[in-house]
CSV table of C-alpha atoms in Angstrom, one decimal:
chain,number,residue,atom,x,y,z
A,17,MET,CA,135.1,115.0,167.0
A,18,SER,CA,133.4,118.7,166.1
A,19,LYS,CA,134.8,121.9,167.0
A,20,VAL,CA,131.3,123.6,168.7
A,21,ARG,CA,131.7,126.9,170.8
A,22,ALA,CA,130.7,126.1,174.9
A,23,LEU,CA,130.9,127.1,177.8
A,24,VAL,CA,134.4,125.7,179.2
A,25,LEU,CA,135.3,125.3,182.9
A,26,GLU,CA,139.0,125.8,182.2
A,27,ARG,CA,140.0,125.3,185.8
A,28,GLN,CA,138.7,126.7,189.4
A,29,HIS,CA,137.2,130.8,189.0
A,30,ALA,CA,137.9,130.3,185.0
A,31,LEU,CA,135.0,130.1,182.4
A,32,ALA,CA,135.3,130.9,178.6
A,33,LEU,CA,133.2,130.8,176.3
A,34,ARG,CA,135.0,129.4,173.2
A,35,ASP,CA,135.2,126.2,170.7
A,36,ILE,CA,136.2,123.0,171.9
A,37,GLU,CA,136.2,119.5,170.6
A,38,LEU,CA,133.0,117.2,171.5
A,39,PRO,CA,132.1,114.1,170.0
A,40,LEU,CA,128.8,114.7,167.8
A,41,GLU,CA,128.3,111.3,165.9
A,42,THR,CA,124.7,110.0,166.1
A,43,GLY,CA,125.1,106.5,166.4
A,44,PRO,CA,122.7,103.5,166.9
A,45,GLY,CA,120.4,104.2,169.7
A,46,MET,CA,121.4,108.0,170.1
A,47,VAL,CA,119.5,111.5,169.4
A,48,ARG,CA,120.9,114.9,168.6
A,49,ILE,CA,119.6,117.5,169.9
A,50,ALA,CA,119.5,121.1,169.6
A,51,ILE,CA,120.0,122.9,172.8
A,52,HIS,CA,117.5,125.7,174.0
A,53,THR,CA,117.4,125.9,177.3
A,54,VAL,CA,120.1,125.1,180.3
A,55,GLY,CA,119.4,125.8,183.8
A,56,VAL,CA,122.6,126.7,186.2
A,57,CYS,CA,122.4,124.7,189.4
A,58,GLY,CA,124.2,124.6,192.3
A,59,SER,CA,126.7,121.8,191.4
A,60,ASP,CA,128.0,123.7,187.8
A,61,VAL,CA,128.6,126.6,190.4
A,62,HIS,CA,130.4,124.7,192.9
A,63,TYR,CA,132.8,123.2,190.3
A,64,TYR,CA,133.4,126.9,189.3
A,65,THR,CA,134.4,128.2,192.8
A,66,HIS,CA,135.5,124.9,194.2
A,67,GLY,CA,137.0,123.2,192.0
A,68,ARG,CA,135.9,120.0,193.0
A,69,ILE,CA,132.9,118.2,194.2
A,70,GLY,CA,133.9,115.2,196.8
A,71,PRO,CA,135.9,112.8,194.7
A,72,PHE,CA,135.1,114.4,191.7
A,73,VAL,CA,137.6,116.9,190.5
A,74,VAL,CA,139.0,119.5,187.6
A,75,GLU,CA,141.7,118.5,185.8
A,76,ALA,CA,141.2,119.8,183.0
A,77,PRO,CA,138.5,122.0,180.8
A,78,MET,CA,135.1,120.9,181.3
A,79,VAL,CA,131.3,121.6,179.5
A,80,LEU,CA,129.1,122.9,182.2
A,81,GLY,CA,125.8,122.5,182.5
A,82,HIS,CA,123.3,119.0,182.7
A,83,GLU,CA,119.6,120.6,183.4
A,84,ALA,CA,118.2,120.9,179.7
A,85,ALA,CA,115.8,120.9,177.2
A,86,GLY,CA,115.9,120.8,173.2
A,87,THR,CA,115.1,120.3,169.4
A,88,VAL,CA,115.6,116.2,168.6
A,89,VAL,CA,117.7,117.1,165.1
A,90,GLU,CA,118.9,113.9,163.8
A,91,VAL,CA,117.8,110.2,164.9
A,92,GLY,CA,120.3,107.2,165.3
A,93,ALA,CA,119.2,103.2,164.1
A,94,GLY,CA,117.3,102.0,166.2
A,95,VAL,CA,115.6,104.7,167.6
A,96,SER,CA,111.5,104.1,167.2
A,97,HIS,CA,109.8,106.0,170.0
A,98,LEU,CA,111.9,109.6,168.7
A,99,LYS,CA,111.4,111.4,165.5
A,100,VAL,CA,113.5,115.0,164.0
A,101,GLY,CA,111.5,118.0,165.6
A,102,ASP,CA,110.6,116.5,168.9
A,103,ARG,CA,111.0,118.7,171.9
A,104,VAL,CA,112.9,116.8,174.2
A,105,CYS,CA,114.1,116.9,178.0
A,106,MET,CA,117.3,114.7,179.2
A,107,GLU,CA,118.4,112.9,181.9
A,108,PRO,CA,121.8,113.6,182.4
A,109,GLY,CA,123.1,110.4,183.7
A,110,ILE,CA,124.0,107.1,181.6
A,111,PRO,CA,124.7,103.9,183.6
A,112,ASP,CA,125.7,100.6,182.5
A,113,PRO,CA,122.9,99.0,181.8
A,114,ASN,CA,124.8,95.2,182.5
A,115,SER,CA,126.1,96.5,186.3
A,116,ARG,CA,124.3,95.3,189.5
A,117,ALA,CA,123.2,98.6,190.6
A,118,SER,CA,121.3,99.1,187.0
A,119,ARG,CA,119.7,95.9,187.1
A,120,LEU,CA,118.1,96.0,190.0
A,121,GLY,CA,116.9,99.9,189.1
A,122,MET,CA,118.9,101.6,191.2
A,123,TYR,CA,120.9,103.2,188.4
A,124,ASN,CA,121.2,105.9,189.6
A,125,VAL,CA,123.8,104.6,192.0
A,126,ASP,CA,125.7,102.5,189.6
A,127,PRO,CA,129.4,103.6,190.2
A,128,ALA,CA,130.2,103.5,186.5
A,129,VAL,CA,127.5,106.3,185.9
A,130,ARG,CA,128.2,109.4,183.3
A,131,PHE,CA,127.2,112.0,184.1
A,132,TRP,CA,127.1,115.5,182.5
A,133,ALA,CA,128.9,118.5,183.9
A,134,THR,CA,130.7,115.7,186.0
A,135,PRO,CA,134.7,115.8,185.4
A,136,PRO,CA,135.6,114.4,183.0
A,137,VAL,CA,132.4,114.5,181.6
A,138,HIS,CA,131.5,117.1,179.0
A,139,GLY,CA,128.0,119.4,180.2
A,140,VAL,CA,125.9,120.6,177.5
A,141,LEU,CA,125.8,124.6,177.4
A,142,THR,CA,126.9,124.1,174.1
A,143,PRO,CA,124.5,124.2,170.6
A,144,GLU,CA,124.0,120.3,170.2
A,145,VAL,CA,124.5,117.2,172.2
A,146,VAL,CA,124.2,113.4,171.0
A,147,HIS,CA,122.3,111.6,174.0
A,148,PRO,CA,120.8,107.8,174.3
A,149,ALA,CA,117.5,108.2,173.1
A,150,ASN,CA,116.6,105.9,176.2
A,151,TYR,CA,117.1,109.0,178.1
A,152,THR,CA,115.4,111.6,176.3
A,153,PHE,CA,112.1,112.2,176.6
A,154,ARG,CA,109.4,114.0,174.6
A,155,LEU,CA,108.2,116.6,176.4
A,156,PRO,CA,103.9,117.4,176.0
A,157,ASP,CA,102.7,120.9,174.2
A,158,THR,CA,101.5,122.5,177.3
A,159,VAL,CA,105.3,122.6,178.4
A,160,SER,CA,108.2,124.8,177.5
A,161,PHE,CA,111.9,124.9,177.1
A,162,ALA,CA,112.1,126.4,180.4
A,163,GLU,CA,109.8,124.1,182.4
A,164,GLY,CA,112.0,121.2,180.2
A,165,ALA,CA,114.5,122.0,181.5
A,166,MET,CA,113.5,122.5,185.1
A,167,VAL,CA,112.3,118.7,184.9
A,168,GLU,CA,115.8,117.2,186.1
A,169,PRO,CA,115.9,119.2,189.3
A,170,PHE,CA,112.3,118.5,190.0
A,171,ALA,CA,113.2,114.9,189.5
A,172,VAL,CA,115.2,114.9,192.5
A,173,GLY,CA,112.1,116.3,194.3
A,174,MET,CA,110.3,113.4,193.0
A,175,GLN,CA,113.1,111.0,194.6
A,176,ALA,CA,112.6,112.3,197.8
A,177,ALA,CA,108.9,112.4,198.0
A,178,SER,CA,109.1,108.7,196.9
A,179,LYS,CA,111.1,108.2,199.3
A,180,ALA,CA,109.9,109.3,202.1
A,181,ARG,CA,106.4,107.1,201.9
A,182,ILE,CA,104.1,109.7,201.3
A,183,ALA,CA,100.6,109.1,203.2
A,184,PRO,CA,97.8,111.3,202.0
A,185,GLY,CA,97.4,114.1,204.7
A,186,ASP,CA,101.0,113.3,205.7
A,187,THR,CA,102.5,117.1,207.5
A,188,ALA,CA,106.2,117.3,206.3
A,189,VAL,CA,108.8,119.8,207.0
A,190,VAL,CA,111.6,121.0,204.8
A,191,LEU,CA,114.9,122.4,205.5
A,192,GLY,CA,116.4,124.6,203.0
A,193,ALA,CA,114.6,126.9,200.5
A,194,GLY,CA,116.8,126.8,197.6
A,195,PRO,CA,115.7,125.8,193.9
A,196,ILE,CA,116.2,121.8,195.4
A,197,GLY,CA,114.1,122.2,198.6
A,198,THR,CA,111.4,124.3,197.0
A,199,MET,CA,111.1,121.6,194.5
A,200,VAL,CA,110.8,119.1,197.5
A,201,ALA,CA,108.1,121.1,198.9
A,202,LEU,CA,106.0,120.9,195.6
A,203,ALA,CA,106.9,117.2,195.0
A,204,ALA,CA,105.8,116.9,198.8
A,205,LEU,CA,102.4,118.0,197.7
A,206,ALA,CA,102.0,116.5,194.6
A,207,GLY,CA,102.8,113.7,196.4
A,208,GLY,CA,99.9,114.2,199.2
A,209,CYS,CA,100.9,116.0,201.9
A,210,ALA,CA,98.5,118.2,203.1
A,211,ARG,CA,100.8,121.2,204.2
A,212,VAL,CA,104.4,121.8,203.8
A,213,ILE,CA,106.6,123.8,206.7
A,214,LEU,CA,109.4,125.6,205.0
A,215,ALA,CA,112.5,126.7,206.6
A,216,ASP,CA,115.1,128.8,205.2
A,217,LEU,CA,117.4,132.1,206.7
A,218,ALA,CA,115.8,133.9,203.3
A,219,GLN,CA,113.1,135.8,203.6
A,220,PRO,CA,113.2,136.6,199.5
A,221,LYS,CA,113.5,133.1,199.0
A,222,LEU,CA,110.1,132.2,201.8
A,223,ASP,CA,108.1,134.9,199.6
A,224,ILE,CA,108.2,133.1,196.3
A,225,ALA,CA,107.4,129.5,197.7
A,226,ALA,CA,104.7,131.2,200.0
A,227,ARG,CA,102.8,131.8,196.9
A,228,TYR,CA,102.1,128.5,196.4
A,229,ALA,CA,99.6,126.6,198.2
A,230,GLY,CA,100.1,124.1,201.1
A,231,ILE,CA,103.4,125.8,201.8
A,232,ILE,CA,103.9,127.2,205.0
A,233,PRO,CA,106.9,129.3,205.3
A,234,VAL,CA,109.2,129.7,208.6
A,235,ASN,CA,112.0,132.1,209.1
A,236,ILE,CA,114.4,130.7,211.2
A,237,ALA,CA,116.2,133.7,211.8
A,238,ARG,CA,112.6,135.2,213.7
A,239,GLU,CA,111.2,132.0,214.8
A,240,ASN,CA,112.0,128.5,216.5
A,241,LEU,CA,111.1,125.5,214.1
A,242,ALA,CA,111.0,122.9,216.7
A,243,GLU,CA,108.2,125.2,218.2
A,244,LYS,CA,106.7,126.2,215.0
A,245,ILE,CA,106.5,121.9,214.1
A,246,HIS,CA,105.1,121.7,217.5
A,247,GLU,CA,102.4,124.9,217.5
A,248,ILE,CA,101.2,123.6,214.3
A,249,THR,CA,101.1,119.3,214.6
A,250,GLU,CA,99.5,119.5,218.4
A,251,GLY,CA,103.0,118.7,219.9
A,252,TRP,CA,103.2,115.4,217.8
A,253,GLY,CA,105.9,116.3,215.1
A,254,ALA,CA,105.8,116.1,211.4
A,255,ASP,CA,105.6,112.8,209.7
A,256,ILE,CA,108.8,113.9,206.9
A,257,VAL,CA,111.3,116.2,207.4
A,258,PHE,CA,113.1,116.3,204.2
A,259,GLU,CA,116.8,118.0,204.9
A,260,CYS,CA,117.7,120.2,201.6
A,261,SER,CA,119.9,122.6,202.9
A,262,GLY,CA,122.9,120.7,203.4
A,263,SER,CA,124.3,122.4,206.5
A,264,PRO,CA,125.5,120.6,209.5
A,265,ARG,CA,123.8,122.6,211.7
A,266,ALA,CA,120.5,121.4,210.5
A,267,TRP,CA,121.9,118.3,212.0
A,268,GLN,CA,122.1,119.6,215.2
A,269,THR,CA,118.8,120.0,216.2
A,270,ILE,CA,116.9,117.6,213.5
A,271,MET,CA,115.8,115.1,215.5
A,272,GLU,CA,113.4,117.9,217.1
A,273,LEU,CA,111.4,117.8,214.2
A,274,PRO,CA,109.9,114.2,213.1
A,275,ARG,CA,106.9,112.5,214.8
A,276,PRO,CA,107.9,109.0,216.7
A,277,GLY,CA,108.0,106.8,213.8
A,278,GLY,CA,109.0,109.3,211.6
A,279,VAL,CA,111.1,109.8,208.5
A,280,ILE,CA,113.7,112.2,207.7
A,281,VAL,CA,115.0,112.3,204.0
A,282,VAL,CA,118.5,113.3,203.4
A,283,VAL,CA,118.8,115.4,199.9
A,284,GLY,CA,121.3,118.4,200.8
A,285,LEU,CA,125.0,116.8,201.0
A,286,PRO,CA,127.1,118.5,204.1
A,287,VAL,CA,130.8,118.8,202.9
A,288,GLU,CA,132.3,117.3,206.0
A,289,PRO,CA,131.3,114.5,208.1
A,290,VAL,CA,128.4,115.4,210.2
A,291,ALA,CA,127.1,114.0,214.2
A,292,VAL,CA,124.0,112.2,214.0
A,293,ASP,CA,121.7,111.9,217.2
A,294,ILE,CA,121.4,107.8,217.4
A,295,ALA,CA,120.0,107.7,220.6
A,296,ALA,CA,117.0,110.7,219.3
A,297,ALA,CA,116.5,108.8,216.4
A,298,SER,CA,116.2,105.3,218.3
A,299,THR,CA,114.1,106.6,220.3
A,300,LEU,CA,111.9,108.1,218.4
A,301,GLU,CA,112.3,105.1,215.8
A,302,VAL,CA,113.0,107.9,212.9
A,303,ARG,CA,113.4,106.3,209.0
A,304,ILE,CA,116.4,107.9,207.3
A,305,GLU,CA,116.2,107.4,203.9
A,306,ASN,CA,119.3,109.0,201.3
A,307,VAL,CA,118.5,110.4,198.0
A,308,PHE,CA,121.5,110.6,194.9
A,309,ARG,CA,119.8,112.3,192.0
A,310,TYR,CA,117.0,110.3,190.8
A,311,ALA,CA,116.3,106.8,189.5
A,312,HIS,CA,112.7,106.7,187.0
A,313,GLN,CA,111.2,110.1,187.7
A,314,TYR,CA,111.2,111.9,184.6
A,315,GLU,CA,108.2,110.6,182.8
A,316,ARG,CA,106.1,111.1,186.4
A,317,ALA,CA,108.1,114.4,186.5
A,318,ILE,CA,107.1,115.7,183.3
A,319,ALA,CA,103.5,114.4,183.6
A,320,LEU,CA,102.9,116.2,186.8
A,321,ILE,CA,104.0,119.5,185.0
A,322,ALA,CA,101.8,119.0,181.9
A,323,SER,CA,99.0,118.4,184.2
A,324,GLY,CA,99.1,121.6,185.5
A,325,LYS,CA,99.4,120.3,189.2
A,326,VAL,CA,103.0,121.3,189.6
A,327,ASP,CA,103.9,124.9,187.9
A,328,LEU,CA,107.7,125.7,188.4
A,329,LYS,CA,107.4,128.6,186.6
A,330,PRO,CA,107.9,131.3,189.1
A,331,LEU,CA,110.7,129.3,190.2
A,332,ILE,CA,112.8,131.1,186.9
A,333,SER,CA,114.3,134.0,188.4
A,334,ALA,CA,116.0,135.0,184.9
A,335,THR,CA,117.4,134.2,181.4
A,336,PHE,CA,120.5,135.0,179.9
A,337,PRO,CA,121.5,134.6,176.3
A,338,PHE,CA,124.4,132.0,175.8
A,339,GLU,CA,126.4,134.8,175.0
A,340,ASP,CA,126.0,136.1,178.3
A,341,SER,CA,126.8,133.1,179.9
A,342,ILE,CA,129.4,133.5,182.1
A,343,ALA,CA,127.8,136.8,183.6
A,344,ALA,CA,124.6,134.4,184.5
A,345,PHE,CA,127.5,132.4,186.3
A,346,GLU,CA,129.0,135.0,187.7
A,347,ARG,CA,125.4,136.0,189.3
A,348,ALA,CA,124.8,132.9,190.3
A,349,VAL,CA,127.5,132.6,192.7
A,350,GLU,CA,126.2,136.8,194.2
A,351,ALA,CA,123.0,134.3,195.9
A,352,ARG,CA,120.7,136.6,195.6
A,353,PRO,CA,118.5,135.8,198.3
A,354,ASP,CA,115.5,136.7,195.5
A,355,ASP,CA,117.2,134.3,193.0
A,356,VAL,CA,115.8,130.5,192.8
A,357,LYS,CA,116.8,129.5,189.2
A,358,LEU,CA,118.9,130.7,186.6
A,359,GLN,CA,118.5,129.6,183.2
A,360,ILE,CA,120.6,129.8,180.0
A,361,ARG,CA,118.9,130.5,176.5
A,362,VAL,CA,121.1,128.4,174.2
A,363,ALA,CA,119.1,128.5,171.0
A,364,ASP,CA,117.6,132.2,169.5
């Protein structure tokens, strides 16, 4: 164990930038990484404000942060695809490779997965971390550290697009223009959708998303979403509906949006159980898919960013120095309508 400086969630509503003991031994199959940039995720903020997410409860001090990129500074025995000096981003969930879920390729739903900044596992808002090399991915020269730290949330969008089984030319609807909703929209476009209708109440977020070709913003405080979709699709409905808001209210009218035989991909997680209109879903033969994090998406996400087909830089609203990490979280709690993604730069 080594004593290092980190952003620590002591308990609900209590953050401290202080020294803490963390494991930094680089064993076989592992790499040690100097962290450069870390994104502030909604789950980090939720642990700060609520002290828990579902069954995961903060019962002891925990280092926050799981969207990260940095530089390899040490390589453990048996690692051949990475070397000291490589710029990398890291997949934060480490499953049991021998579990049934992992052997089926669904390692993201392995009950034994250990995920950064999910109690009791520490996150990476600290200068260095040790991580399995198999879940560490080299960044091309054209991809910055800031973009590398965006791969994690973009991988959620990639997982959603994969679950949707997009056909070229599809029309999609995304409910919620937060960081995940916007990245789902970009992944859907990259996956073959001709257009994505992005719905939200926050006009500043819609204005940011509207800069991307193919995104049609709809402010649901001013327009009826179902009517807009029917206008755009000439009464047929959307091929795909991505629910990214997590709002229970979205489910009250969601069955008005897809076409017959369409699909609803559930990305946002309501805090409480919601009612689903099964009769309407049955009448339309709507397929419902669920997304929990991602699996096998990092390399594809990095390739899309490196190719220039997906540009995530406009979504970075502000970057804070490591010493101002608490201020970054306080701003995230404000939920400013024109903020999409906040980041913290750990390295100078």
